[in-house]
PDB file of C-alpha atoms in Angstrom:
ATOM      1  CA  UNK A 706      10.018  -5.193  -9.210  1.00 60.00           C
ATOM      2  CA  UNK A 707       6.836  -7.169  -7.366  1.00 79.00           C
ATOM      3  CA  UNK A 708       7.592  -7.376  -4.068  1.00 84.00           C
ATOM      4  CA  UNK A 709       4.213  -9.282  -2.806  1.00 87.00           C
ATOM      5  CA  UNK A 710       5.458 -12.464  -6.087  1.00 89.00           C
ATOM      6  CA  UNK A 711       8.926 -12.308  -3.943  1.00 91.00           C
ATOM      7  CA  UNK A 712       7.708 -12.573  -0.868  1.00 91.00           C
ATOM      8  CA  UNK A 713       5.328 -15.873  -1.831  1.00 92.00           C
ATOM      9  CA  UNK A 714       8.372 -17.082  -3.269  1.00 93.00           C
ATOM     10  CA  UNK A 715      10.334 -16.966  -0.094  1.00 93.00           C
ATOM     11  CA  UNK A 716       7.294 -18.085   1.776  1.00 94.00           C
ATOM     12  CA  UNK A 717       6.731 -20.783  -0.662  1.00 93.00           C
ATOM     13  CA  UNK A 718      10.572 -22.208   0.185  1.00 93.00           C
ATOM     14  CA  UNK A 719      10.758 -21.725   3.548  1.00 93.00           C
ATOM     15  CA  UNK A 720       7.360 -23.297   3.931  1.00 94.00           C
ATOM     16  CA  UNK A 721       8.989 -26.645   2.106  1.00 94.00           C
ATOM     17  CA  UNK A 722      11.902 -26.141   4.285  1.00 91.00           C
ATOM     18  CA  UNK A 723      10.493 -26.239   7.384  1.00 91.00           C
ATOM     19  CA  UNK A 724       7.464 -28.530   6.368  1.00 93.00           C
ATOM     20  CA  UNK A 725      10.009 -31.013   5.454  1.00 92.00           C
ATOM     21  CA  UNK A 726      12.249 -30.564   9.125  1.00 90.00           C
ATOM     22  CA  UNK A 727       9.317 -30.690  11.379  1.00 90.00           C
ATOM     23  CA  UNK A 728       7.752 -34.014  10.281  1.00 92.00           C
ATOM     24  CA  UNK A 729      11.283 -35.872   8.700  1.00 91.00           C
ATOM     25  CA  UNK A 730      14.361 -33.906   9.575  1.00 90.00           C
ATOM     26  CA  UNK A 731      13.220 -33.449  13.370  1.00 89.00           C
ATOM     27  CA  UNK A 732      12.247 -36.903  14.579  1.00 92.00           C
ATOM     28  CA  UNK A 733      14.655 -38.190  13.409  1.00 91.00           C
ATOM     29  CA  UNK A 734      17.378 -35.303  14.857  1.00 89.00           C
ATOM     30  CA  UNK A 735      15.102 -36.253  18.028  1.00 90.00           C
ATOM     31  CA  UNK A 736      15.340 -40.432  17.442  1.00 91.00           C
ATOM     32  CA  UNK A 737      19.651 -39.613  16.635  1.00 90.00           C
ATOM     33  CA  UNK A 738      19.651 -37.554  20.424  1.00 87.00           C
ATOM     34  CA  UNK A 739      18.264 -40.572  22.594  1.00 91.00           C
ATOM     35  CA  UNK A 740      20.379 -42.345  20.873  1.00 92.00           C
ATOM     36  CA  UNK A 741      23.039 -40.986  21.302  1.00 90.00           C
ATOM     37  CA  UNK A 742      22.503 -39.700  25.140  1.00 89.00           C
ATOM     38  CA  UNK A 743      21.688 -43.504  25.869  1.00 91.00           C
ATOM     39  CA  UNK A 744      24.938 -44.438  24.709  1.00 92.00           C
ATOM     40  CA  UNK A 745      26.408 -42.153  27.128  1.00 89.00           C
ATOM     41  CA  UNK A 746      24.591 -43.142  30.027  1.00 89.00           C
ATOM     42  CA  UNK A 747      24.927 -46.795  29.628  1.00 90.00           C
ATOM     43  CA  UNK A 748      29.352 -45.963  28.928  1.00 88.00           C
ATOM     44  CA  UNK A 749      29.031 -43.656  32.409  1.00 86.00           C
ATOM     45  CA  UNK A 750      27.535 -46.582  34.087  1.00 87.00           C
ATOM     46  CA  UNK A 751      30.471 -48.821  32.988  1.00 88.00           C
ATOM     47  CA  UNK A 752      33.099 -46.393  33.209  1.00 85.00           C
ATOM     48  CA  UNK A 753      32.021 -43.938  36.430  1.00 82.00           C
ATOM     49  CA  UNK A 754      33.693 -41.060  36.884  1.00 81.00           C
ATOM     50  CA  UNK A 755      32.915 -37.254  39.078  1.00 83.00           C
ATOM     51  CA  UNK A 756      29.281 -36.829  39.008  1.00 85.00           C
ATOM     52  CA  UNK A 757      29.522 -32.940  38.427  1.00 89.00           C
ATOM     53  CA  UNK A 758      32.116 -33.479  35.470  1.00 87.00           C
ATOM     54  CA  UNK A 759      29.585 -36.287  33.989  1.00 83.00           C
ATOM     55  CA  UNK A 760      26.649 -34.045  34.658  1.00 88.00           C
ATOM     56  CA  UNK A 761      28.511 -31.110  32.708  1.00 89.00           C
ATOM     57  CA  UNK A 762      29.703 -33.239  29.947  1.00 89.00           C
ATOM     58  CA  UNK A 763      26.174 -34.512  29.260  1.00 88.00           C
ATOM     59  CA  UNK A 764      24.441 -31.152  29.334  1.00 91.00           C
ATOM     60  CA  UNK A 765      27.013 -30.168  26.688  1.00 91.00           C
ATOM     61  CA  UNK A 766      26.021 -33.122  24.273  1.00 87.00           C
ATOM     62  CA  UNK A 767      21.999 -32.576  24.698  1.00 87.00           C
ATOM     63  CA  UNK A 768      22.652 -29.422  23.864  1.00 88.00           C
ATOM     64  CA  UNK A 769      24.769 -29.999  20.734  1.00 88.00           C
ATOM     65  CA  UNK A 770      22.459 -32.946  19.421  1.00 85.00           C
ATOM     66  CA  UNK A 771      19.747 -30.961  20.027  1.00 84.00           C
ATOM     67  CA  UNK A 772      20.812 -27.726  17.683  1.00 85.00           C
ATOM     68  CA  UNK A 773      19.386 -27.272  14.547  1.00 84.00           C
ATOM     69  CA  UNK A 774      21.230 -27.350  11.544  1.00 85.00           C
ATOM     70  CA  UNK A 775      22.194 -24.172   9.905  1.00 86.00           C
ATOM     71  CA  UNK A 776      20.279 -24.721   6.688  1.00 84.00           C
ATOM     72  CA  UNK A 777      16.936 -24.696   9.136  1.00 84.00           C
ATOM     73  CA  UNK A 778      17.959 -21.755  10.666  1.00 82.00           C
ATOM     74  CA  UNK A 779      18.346 -19.473   8.081  1.00 82.00           C
ATOM     75  CA  UNK A 780      15.403 -21.099   5.928  1.00 86.00           C
ATOM     76  CA  UNK A 781      12.543 -22.639   8.585  1.00 84.00           C
ATOM     77  CA  UNK A 782      12.916 -20.341  11.210  1.00 83.00           C
ATOM     78  CA  UNK A 783      11.984 -17.724   8.978  1.00 90.00           C
ATOM     79  CA  UNK A 784       9.288 -18.933   8.007  1.00 92.00           C
ATOM     80  CA  UNK A 785       6.333 -18.031  10.266  1.00 92.00           C
ATOM     81  CA  UNK A 786       8.108 -14.020  10.202  1.00 93.00           C
ATOM     82  CA  UNK A 787       7.263 -14.252   6.049  1.00 94.00           C
ATOM     83  CA  UNK A 788       3.907 -16.078   5.764  1.00 94.00           C
ATOM     84  CA  UNK A 789       2.595 -13.740   9.164  1.00 95.00           C
ATOM     85  CA  UNK A 790       4.212 -10.699   7.059  1.00 94.00           C
ATOM     86  CA  UNK A 791       2.443 -12.305   3.407  1.00 94.00           C
ATOM     87  CA  UNK A 792      -0.475 -12.874   5.173  1.00 94.00           C
ATOM     88  CA  UNK A 793      -1.057  -9.026   6.488  1.00 95.00           C
ATOM     89  CA  UNK A 794       0.043  -7.427   3.726  1.00 94.00           C
ATOM     90  CA  UNK A 795      -2.308  -9.190   0.793  1.00 94.00           C
ATOM     91  CA  UNK A 796      -5.191  -8.993   3.401  1.00 95.00           C
ATOM     92  CA  UNK A 797      -5.092  -6.526   6.159  1.00 96.00           C
ATOM     93  CA  UNK A 798      -2.929  -3.220   5.379  1.00 96.00           C
ATOM     94  CA  UNK A 799       0.008  -2.944   3.034  1.00 96.00           C
ATOM     95  CA  UNK A 800       2.504   0.224   3.082  1.00 95.00           C
ATOM     96  CA  UNK A 801       3.457   2.208   0.583  1.00 96.00           C
ATOM     97  CA  UNK A 802       5.388   5.477   0.136  1.00 95.00           C
ATOM     98  CA  UNK A 803       4.476   8.676  -1.298  1.00 96.00           C
ATOM     99  CA  UNK A 804       6.638   9.729  -4.390  1.00 93.00           C
ATOM    100  CA  UNK A 805       5.188  12.955  -5.355  1.00 94.00           C
ATOM    101  CA  UNK A 806       3.547  15.751  -5.074  1.00 95.00           C
ATOM    102  CA  UNK A 807       0.052  15.196  -6.519  1.00 97.00           C
ATOM    103  CA  UNK A 808      -1.555  14.217  -3.387  1.00 98.00           C
ATOM    104  CA  UNK A 809      -0.812  17.673  -1.143  1.00 97.00           C
ATOM    105  CA  UNK A 810      -1.765  19.142   1.531  1.00 96.00           C
ATOM    106  CA  UNK A 811      -2.887  15.856   2.276  1.00 97.00           C
ATOM    107  CA  UNK A 812      -0.017  13.589   1.526  1.00 97.00           C
ATOM    108  CA  UNK A 813       3.655  14.747   1.233  1.00 95.00           C
ATOM    109  CA  UNK A 814       6.430  13.455  -0.588  1.00 94.00           C
ATOM    110  CA  UNK A 815       8.094  10.762   1.808  1.00 92.00           C
ATOM    111  CA  UNK A 816       5.180   9.586   3.620  1.00 96.00           C
ATOM    112  CA  UNK A 817       4.867   6.045   4.471  1.00 97.00           C
ATOM    113  CA  UNK A 818       1.387   5.094   4.382  1.00 98.00           C
ATOM    114  CA  UNK A 819      -1.124   1.965   5.491  1.00 97.00           C
ATOM    115  CA  UNK A 820      -3.913   0.628   2.993  1.00 98.00           C
ATOM    116  CA  UNK A 821      -6.324  -0.965   3.927  1.00 97.00           C
ATOM    117  CA  UNK A 822      -6.456  -4.123   1.974  1.00 96.00           C
ATOM    118  CA  UNK A 823      -9.820  -5.383   3.101  1.00 95.00           C
ATOM    119  CA  UNK A 824     -11.763  -2.451   2.552  1.00 96.00           C
ATOM    120  CA  UNK A 825     -13.541  -3.358  -0.827  1.00 97.00           C
ATOM    121  CA  UNK A 826     -13.104  -6.597  -0.967  1.00 95.00           C
ATOM    122  CA  UNK A 827     -11.015  -9.393  -0.240  1.00 95.00           C
ATOM    123  CA  UNK A 828      -8.361 -10.101  -2.985  1.00 95.00           C
ATOM    124  CA  UNK A 829      -5.834 -13.054  -3.934  1.00 92.00           C
ATOM    125  CA  UNK A 830      -2.708 -12.092  -3.703  1.00 90.00           C
ATOM    126  CA  UNK A 831      -0.282 -11.778  -6.841  1.00 89.00           C
ATOM    127  CA  UNK A 832      -3.028 -12.345  -9.302  1.00 89.00           C
ATOM    128  CA  UNK A 833      -5.403  -9.240  -7.209  1.00 90.00           C
ATOM    129  CA  UNK A 834      -8.841 -11.351  -8.151  1.00 91.00           C
ATOM    130  CA  UNK A 835     -11.197 -10.031  -6.248  1.00 94.00           C
ATOM    131  CA  UNK A 836     -12.927 -13.262  -4.395  1.00 94.00           C
ATOM    132  CA  UNK A 837     -15.647 -12.151  -1.606  1.00 94.00           C
ATOM    133  CA  UNK A 838     -16.995  -8.333  -2.012  1.00 94.00           C
ATOM    134  CA  UNK A 839     -17.012  -6.209   0.927  1.00 93.00           C
ATOM    135  CA  UNK A 840     -17.823  -2.939   0.162  1.00 92.00           C
ATOM    136  CA  UNK A 841     -17.195  -0.129  -3.075  1.00 95.00           C
ATOM    137  CA  UNK A 842     -15.296   3.259  -2.646  1.00 97.00           C
ATOM    138  CA  UNK A 843     -17.073   6.189  -1.916  1.00 97.00           C
ATOM    139  CA  UNK A 844     -16.160  10.500  -2.615  1.00 98.00           C
ATOM    140  CA  UNK A 845     -13.527  11.086  -1.342  1.00 98.00           C
ATOM    141  CA  UNK A 846     -11.637   7.998  -0.601  1.00 98.00           C
ATOM    142  CA  UNK A 847      -8.038   7.948  -0.928  1.00 98.00           C
ATOM    143  CA  UNK A 848      -7.001   5.310  -3.097  1.00 98.00           C
ATOM    144  CA  UNK A 849      -4.134   3.100  -4.257  1.00 98.00           C
ATOM    145  CA  UNK A 850      -4.628   1.574  -7.108  1.00 97.00           C
ATOM    146  CA  UNK A 851      -2.338   0.368 -10.314  1.00 96.00           C
ATOM    147  CA  UNK A 852      -1.557   2.451 -13.147  1.00 97.00           C
ATOM    148  CA  UNK A 853      -4.406   1.549 -15.901  1.00 96.00           C
ATOM    149  CA  UNK A 854      -1.791   2.161 -18.191  1.00 95.00           C
ATOM    150  CA  UNK A 855       1.455   0.146 -16.934  1.00 95.00           C
ATOM    151  CA  UNK A 856      -0.068  -2.082 -13.908  1.00 93.00           C
ATOM    152  CA  UNK A 857       2.988  -2.587 -12.544  1.00 91.00           C
ATOM    153  CA  UNK A 858       3.123   0.974 -11.327  1.00 94.00           C
ATOM    154  CA  UNK A 859       1.034   1.864  -8.432  1.00 95.00           C
ATOM    155  CA  UNK A 860      -0.526   5.197  -7.951  1.00 97.00           C
ATOM    156  CA  UNK A 861      -2.745   7.273  -5.293  1.00 98.00           C
ATOM    157  CA  UNK A 862      -5.320   9.473  -6.389  1.00 98.00           C
ATOM    158  CA  UNK A 863      -8.509  10.724  -4.476  1.00 98.00           C
ATOM    159  CA  UNK A 864     -12.076   8.973  -5.805  1.00 98.00           C
ATOM    160  CA  UNK A 865     -14.148  11.895  -7.834  1.00 98.00           C
ATOM    161  CA  UNK A 866     -16.493   9.839  -9.476  1.00 98.00           C
ATOM    162  CA  UNK A 867     -18.506   6.362  -9.230  1.00 98.00           C
ATOM    163  CA  UNK A 868     -19.796   3.945 -11.828  1.00 98.00           C
ATOM    164  CA  UNK A 869     -22.441   5.921 -13.632  1.00 97.00           C
ATOM    165  CA  UNK A 870     -21.558   9.588 -11.921  1.00 98.00           C
ATOM    166  CA  UNK A 871     -20.935  12.741 -15.085  1.00 98.00           C
ATOM    167  CA  UNK A 872     -17.857  14.479 -13.757  1.00 98.00           C
ATOM    168  CA  UNK A 873     -17.824  17.954 -14.489  1.00 97.00           C
ATOM    169  CA  UNK A 874     -14.192  19.924 -14.170  1.00 97.00           C
ATOM    170  CA  UNK A 875     -15.727  23.807 -15.483  1.00 94.00           C
ATOM    171  CA  UNK A 876     -13.223  26.979 -13.893  1.00 91.00           C
ATOM    172  CA  UNK A 877     -11.302  25.017 -11.325  1.00 92.00           C
ATOM    173  CA  UNK A 878     -14.681  23.681  -9.764  1.00 95.00           C
ATOM    174  CA  UNK A 879     -16.037  20.219  -9.177  1.00 97.00           C
ATOM    175  CA  UNK A 880     -19.149  19.092 -10.352  1.00 97.00           C
ATOM    176  CA  UNK A 881     -20.713  15.838  -9.664  1.00 98.00           C
ATOM    177  CA  UNK A 882     -23.405  14.957 -11.743  1.00 97.00           C
ATOM    178  CA  UNK A 883     -24.912  18.347 -11.680  1.00 96.00           C
ATOM    179  CA  UNK A 884     -24.161  19.140  -7.893  1.00 96.00           C
ATOM    180  CA  UNK A 885     -21.192  21.288  -7.416  1.00 97.00           C
ATOM    181  CA  UNK A 886     -18.510  20.238  -4.547  1.00 98.00           C
ATOM    182  CA  UNK A 887     -18.931  23.158  -1.686  1.00 97.00           C
ATOM    183  CA  UNK A 888     -14.982  24.891  -1.385  1.00 96.00           C
ATOM    184  CA  UNK A 889     -14.111  27.532   1.032  1.00 97.00           C
ATOM    185  CA  UNK A 890     -10.889  29.196   0.626  1.00 95.00           C
ATOM    186  CA  UNK A 891      -8.217  28.405   3.583  1.00 94.00           C
ATOM    187  CA  UNK A 892      -4.813  30.766   2.831  1.00 96.00           C
ATOM    188  CA  UNK A 893      -2.124  29.444   0.760  1.00 96.00           C
ATOM    189  CA  UNK A 894       0.107  26.505   0.644  1.00 96.00           C
ATOM    190  CA  UNK A 895       3.339  26.156  -0.742  1.00 94.00           C
ATOM    191  CA  UNK A 896       6.531  23.852  -1.066  1.00 94.00           C
ATOM    192  CA  UNK A 897       9.772  23.187  -1.901  1.00 89.00           C
ATOM    193  CA  UNK A 898       9.462  20.990  -5.875  1.00 88.00           C
ATOM    194  CA  UNK A 899      13.365  20.435  -5.838  1.00 83.00           C
ATOM    195  CA  UNK A 900      14.995  23.793  -5.969  1.00 86.00           C
ATOM    196  CA  UNK A 901      11.746  25.455  -6.655  1.00 91.00           C
ATOM    197  CA  UNK A 902       9.234  26.720  -4.388  1.00 93.00           C
ATOM    198  CA  UNK A 903       5.569  26.455  -5.010  1.00 93.00           C
ATOM    199  CA  UNK A 904       2.700  28.031  -3.764  1.00 94.00           C
ATOM    200  CA  UNK A 905      -1.204  27.837  -4.468  1.00 96.00           C
ATOM    201  CA  UNK A 906      -4.119  28.704  -2.732  1.00 96.00           C
ATOM    202  CA  UNK A 907      -6.003  25.249  -0.121  1.00 97.00           C
ATOM    203  CA  UNK A 908      -9.461  25.346  -0.546  1.00 97.00           C
ATOM    204  CA  UNK A 909     -11.126  22.975   1.283  1.00 98.00           C
ATOM    205  CA  UNK A 910     -13.659  20.885  -0.763  1.00 98.00           C
ATOM    206  CA  UNK A 911     -16.399  19.029   0.615  1.00 98.00           C
ATOM    207  CA  UNK A 912     -17.650  15.772  -1.211  1.00 97.00           C
ATOM    208  CA  UNK A 913     -20.769  13.685  -0.575  1.00 95.00           C
ATOM    209  CA  UNK A 914     -19.804  10.515   0.520  1.00 93.00           C
ATOM    210  CA  UNK A 915     -22.539   8.242   0.459  1.00 88.00           C
ATOM    211  CA  UNK A 916     -24.517  10.325   2.431  1.00 90.00           C
ATOM    212  CA  UNK A 917     -22.432  11.652   4.748  1.00 94.00           C
ATOM    213  CA  UNK A 918     -20.187  14.849   4.288  1.00 96.00           C
ATOM    214  CA  UNK A 919     -16.652  14.384   3.930  1.00 97.00           C
ATOM    215  CA  UNK A 920     -14.114  17.361   3.430  1.00 97.00           C
ATOM    216  CA  UNK A 921     -10.457  17.181   2.771  1.00 97.00           C
ATOM    217  CA  UNK A 922      -7.688  20.338   1.307  1.00 97.00           C
ATOM    218  CA  UNK A 923      -6.547  20.765  -1.759  1.00 98.00           C
ATOM    219  CA  UNK A 924      -4.282  22.834  -3.559  1.00 97.00           C
ATOM    220  CA  UNK A 925      -4.906  25.182  -6.782  1.00 96.00           C
ATOM    221  CA  UNK A 926      -2.982  27.151  -8.600  1.00 94.00           C
ATOM    222  CA  UNK A 927      -5.285  30.078  -9.750  1.00 89.00           C
ATOM    223  CA  UNK A 928      -2.554  30.932 -12.691  1.00 90.00           C
ATOM    224  CA  UNK A 929      -2.668  27.552 -14.437  1.00 93.00           C
ATOM    225  CA  UNK A 930      -5.656  26.340 -17.050  1.00 93.00           C
ATOM    226  CA  UNK A 931      -8.496  23.304 -15.377  1.00 92.00           C
ATOM    227  CA  UNK A 932      -7.054  21.061 -18.171  1.00 92.00           C
ATOM    228  CA  UNK A 933      -3.587  20.918 -19.845  1.00 91.00           C
ATOM    229  CA  UNK A 934      -5.292  19.311 -23.573  1.00 88.00           C
ATOM    230  CA  UNK A 935      -1.974  18.862 -25.083  1.00 89.00           C
ATOM    231  CA  UNK A 936      -1.318  15.872 -21.818  1.00 92.00           C
ATOM    232  CA  UNK A 937      -4.913  14.125 -22.805  1.00 94.00           C
ATOM    233  CA  UNK A 938      -4.097  10.125 -24.087  1.00 94.00           C
ATOM    234  CA  UNK A 939      -6.624   8.140 -25.750  1.00 93.00           C
ATOM    235  CA  UNK A 940      -7.628   6.388 -23.469  1.00 95.00           C
ATOM    236  CA  UNK A 941     -10.457   3.577 -23.076  1.00 94.00           C
ATOM    237  CA  UNK A 942     -13.987   5.554 -22.382  1.00 94.00           C
ATOM    238  CA  UNK A 943     -12.245   8.686 -23.928  1.00 95.00           C
ATOM    239  CA  UNK A 944     -15.304   9.058 -25.626  1.00 95.00           C
ATOM    240  CA  UNK A 945     -17.186   9.801 -22.370  1.00 95.00           C
ATOM    241  CA  UNK A 946     -15.295  12.802 -22.069  1.00 96.00           C
ATOM    242  CA  UNK A 947     -15.158  16.055 -23.960  1.00 95.00           C
ATOM    243  CA  UNK A 948     -12.678  19.074 -22.950  1.00 94.00           C
ATOM    244  CA  UNK A 949     -12.935  22.657 -23.717  1.00 90.00           C
ATOM    245  CA  UNK A 950     -10.625  25.429 -22.435  1.00 87.00           C
ATOM    246  CA  UNK A 951     -12.822  25.511 -19.795  1.00 90.00           C
ATOM    247  CA  UNK A 952     -12.583  22.172 -18.562  1.00 94.00           C
ATOM    248  CA  UNK A 953     -14.317  18.386 -19.329  1.00 96.00           C
ATOM    249  CA  UNK A 954     -17.012  17.170 -18.626  1.00 97.00           C
ATOM    250  CA  UNK A 955     -16.890  12.840 -18.461  1.00 97.00           C
ATOM    251  CA  UNK A 956     -19.456  10.150 -17.521  1.00 98.00           C
ATOM    252  CA  UNK A 957     -18.003   6.952 -15.443  1.00 98.00           C
ATOM    253  CA  UNK A 958     -18.601   3.992 -17.046  1.00 97.00           C
ATOM    254  CA  UNK A 959     -19.497   0.679 -15.015  1.00 97.00           C
ATOM    255  CA  UNK A 960     -17.423  -0.940 -13.027  1.00 96.00           C
ATOM    256  CA  UNK A 961     -14.719   2.174 -13.195  1.00 98.00           C
ATOM    257  CA  UNK A 962     -13.885   4.717 -11.297  1.00 98.00           C
ATOM    258  CA  UNK A 963     -12.147   8.670 -11.914  1.00 98.00           C
ATOM    259  CA  UNK A 964      -9.389   9.648 -10.030  1.00 98.00           C
ATOM    260  CA  UNK A 965      -7.889  13.171  -9.216  1.00 98.00           C
ATOM    261  CA  UNK A 966      -4.755  14.275  -7.197  1.00 98.00           C
ATOM    262  CA  UNK A 967      -5.858  16.916  -4.497  1.00 98.00           C
ATOM    263  CA  UNK A 968      -2.954  18.962  -6.175  1.00 97.00           C
ATOM    264  CA  UNK A 969      -5.205  19.501  -8.846  1.00 96.00           C
ATOM    265  CA  UNK A 970      -2.735  21.158 -11.318  1.00 95.00           C
ATOM    266  CA  UNK A 971       0.393  19.317 -10.233  1.00 95.00           C
ATOM    267  CA  UNK A 972      -1.402  15.787 -10.726  1.00 96.00           C
ATOM    268  CA  UNK A 973      -1.276  13.679 -13.503  1.00 96.00           C
ATOM    269  CA  UNK A 974      -5.119  11.658 -13.040  1.00 97.00           C
ATOM    270  CA  UNK A 975      -8.166  10.470 -15.078  1.00 98.00           C
ATOM    271  CA  UNK A 976      -8.514  13.775 -16.743  1.00 96.00           C
ATOM    272  CA  UNK A 977      -5.386  12.450 -18.969  1.00 96.00           C
ATOM    273  CA  UNK A 978      -5.071   8.961 -18.925  1.00 97.00           C
ATOM    274  CA  UNK A 979      -9.298   7.909 -18.099  1.00 97.00           C
ATOM    275  CA  UNK A 980     -10.931   5.524 -15.780  1.00 98.00           C
ATOM    276  CA  UNK A 981      -9.493   2.985 -13.021  1.00 98.00           C
ATOM    277  CA  UNK A 982     -11.219  -0.296 -13.602  1.00 97.00           C
ATOM    278  CA  UNK A 983     -12.002  -2.088  -9.988  1.00 97.00           C
ATOM    279  CA  UNK A 984      -9.401  -4.630 -10.860  1.00 96.00           C
ATOM    280  CA  UNK A 985      -7.317  -1.970 -10.451  1.00 97.00           C
ATOM    281  CA  UNK A 986      -7.524  -1.221  -6.762  1.00 97.00           C
ATOM    282  CA  UNK A 987      -5.059  -1.748  -4.266  1.00 96.00           C
ATOM    283  CA  UNK A 988      -7.143  -0.446  -1.412  1.00 97.00           C
ATOM    284  CA  UNK A 989      -8.020   2.821   0.467  1.00 98.00           C
ATOM    285  CA  UNK A 990      -5.203   5.035   2.172  1.00 98.00           C
ATOM    286  CA  UNK A 991      -5.838   5.423   5.998  1.00 97.00           C
ATOM    287  CA  UNK A 992      -3.160   6.068   7.804  1.00 97.00           C
ATOM    288  CA  UNK A 993       0.401   7.713   7.913  1.00 97.00           C
ATOM    289  CA  UNK A 994       2.715   5.603   9.811  1.00 95.00           C
ATOM    290  CA  UNK A 995       6.654   7.751   9.027  1.00 94.00           C
ATOM    291  CA  UNK A 996       7.933  10.884   7.877  1.00 93.00           C
ATOM    292  CA  UNK A 997      11.552  11.107   7.928  1.00 90.00           C
ATOM    293  CA  UNK A 998      11.984  14.787   7.751  1.00 86.00           C
ATOM    294  CA  UNK A 999       9.205  15.010  10.392  1.00 86.00           C
ATOM    295  CA  UNK A1000      10.800  12.666  12.868  1.00 87.00           C
ATOM    296  CA  UNK A1001      14.165  14.425  11.899  1.00 84.00           C
ATOM    297  CA  UNK A1002      12.848  17.706  12.901  1.00 82.00           C
ATOM    298  CA  UNK A1003      10.879  16.786  16.014  1.00 79.00           C
ATOM    299  CA  UNK A1004       7.585  18.132  14.694  1.00 77.00           C
ATOM    300  CA  UNK A1005       5.434  14.964  14.777  1.00 82.00           C
ATOM    301  CA  UNK A1006       3.001  17.139  12.765  1.00 85.00           C
ATOM    302  CA  UNK A1007       2.186  13.470  10.083  1.00 90.00           C
ATOM    303  CA  UNK A1008       3.292  10.801  12.043  1.00 91.00           C
ATOM    304  CA  UNK A1009       0.443   8.823  13.221  1.00 92.00           C
ATOM    305  CA  UNK A1010      -2.106  11.066  10.889  1.00 93.00           C
ATOM    306  CA  UNK A1011      -4.941   9.571   9.573  1.00 95.00           C
ATOM    307  CA  UNK A1012      -5.735  10.188   5.822  1.00 96.00           C
ATOM    308  CA  UNK A1013      -8.662  11.558   5.097  1.00 91.00           C
TER     309      UNK A1013
END
């Protein structure tokens, strides 16, 4: 379901109703109300009456005449709210919900996050065409993007390779352009996956984000192979990659990015379906604003945290 398109259509329809009411119907109602009140005042001058009762009757009549029709209340009155939400979601920040475990331990199932929509440029809503270039992803950014094999589906992963980079993953260790990413063991990490408990090693990995070190936690299953060759699809640029039992090497094409999940052995990512074009980028994840389990349990360990 394209929520942005639905929101846009509703904004247009309510906007038409708002313009029609403001510039055509509301002035007519106001003129009719003034005429009715003038007629009321003339009748009272002729017939007289108790001043207090007349004042109350006139107030009731004025209130009735000033009321908007029901269709205005349920259409035009929603226009300012809908257009504000549409513009905020399109150009400032958009909410997303984490559906899978592929980004553990950074993001857990049920996390509601906010995504910066202008971090990598201003894009026209609906058609997602970039019109103003404001920056590009850096190594280590957590990014929401349209899945290359099905653009109607949104994915979230971490940027591992930039255009032109050579990404090497051997024996569970990453190297970018021949430079290994430092890793420091940080105990274990476990979670409940359905009815099964999973436990992995927790490792702090550090990327070079434009000359600035950027550290984040990843989960690594020591018993799992570095790559599942049977899961590798035929994707555009597949000839830029070499796979073997120890891992792979890929050169990232111009204008595209290589993405991996932090839960390295539980993530379907660029290792298996290829590169992400710049045109598919939705924005950079930066904040966890809600997690139902976190609130119900009274832990508040996730709500209000930044995404690193």
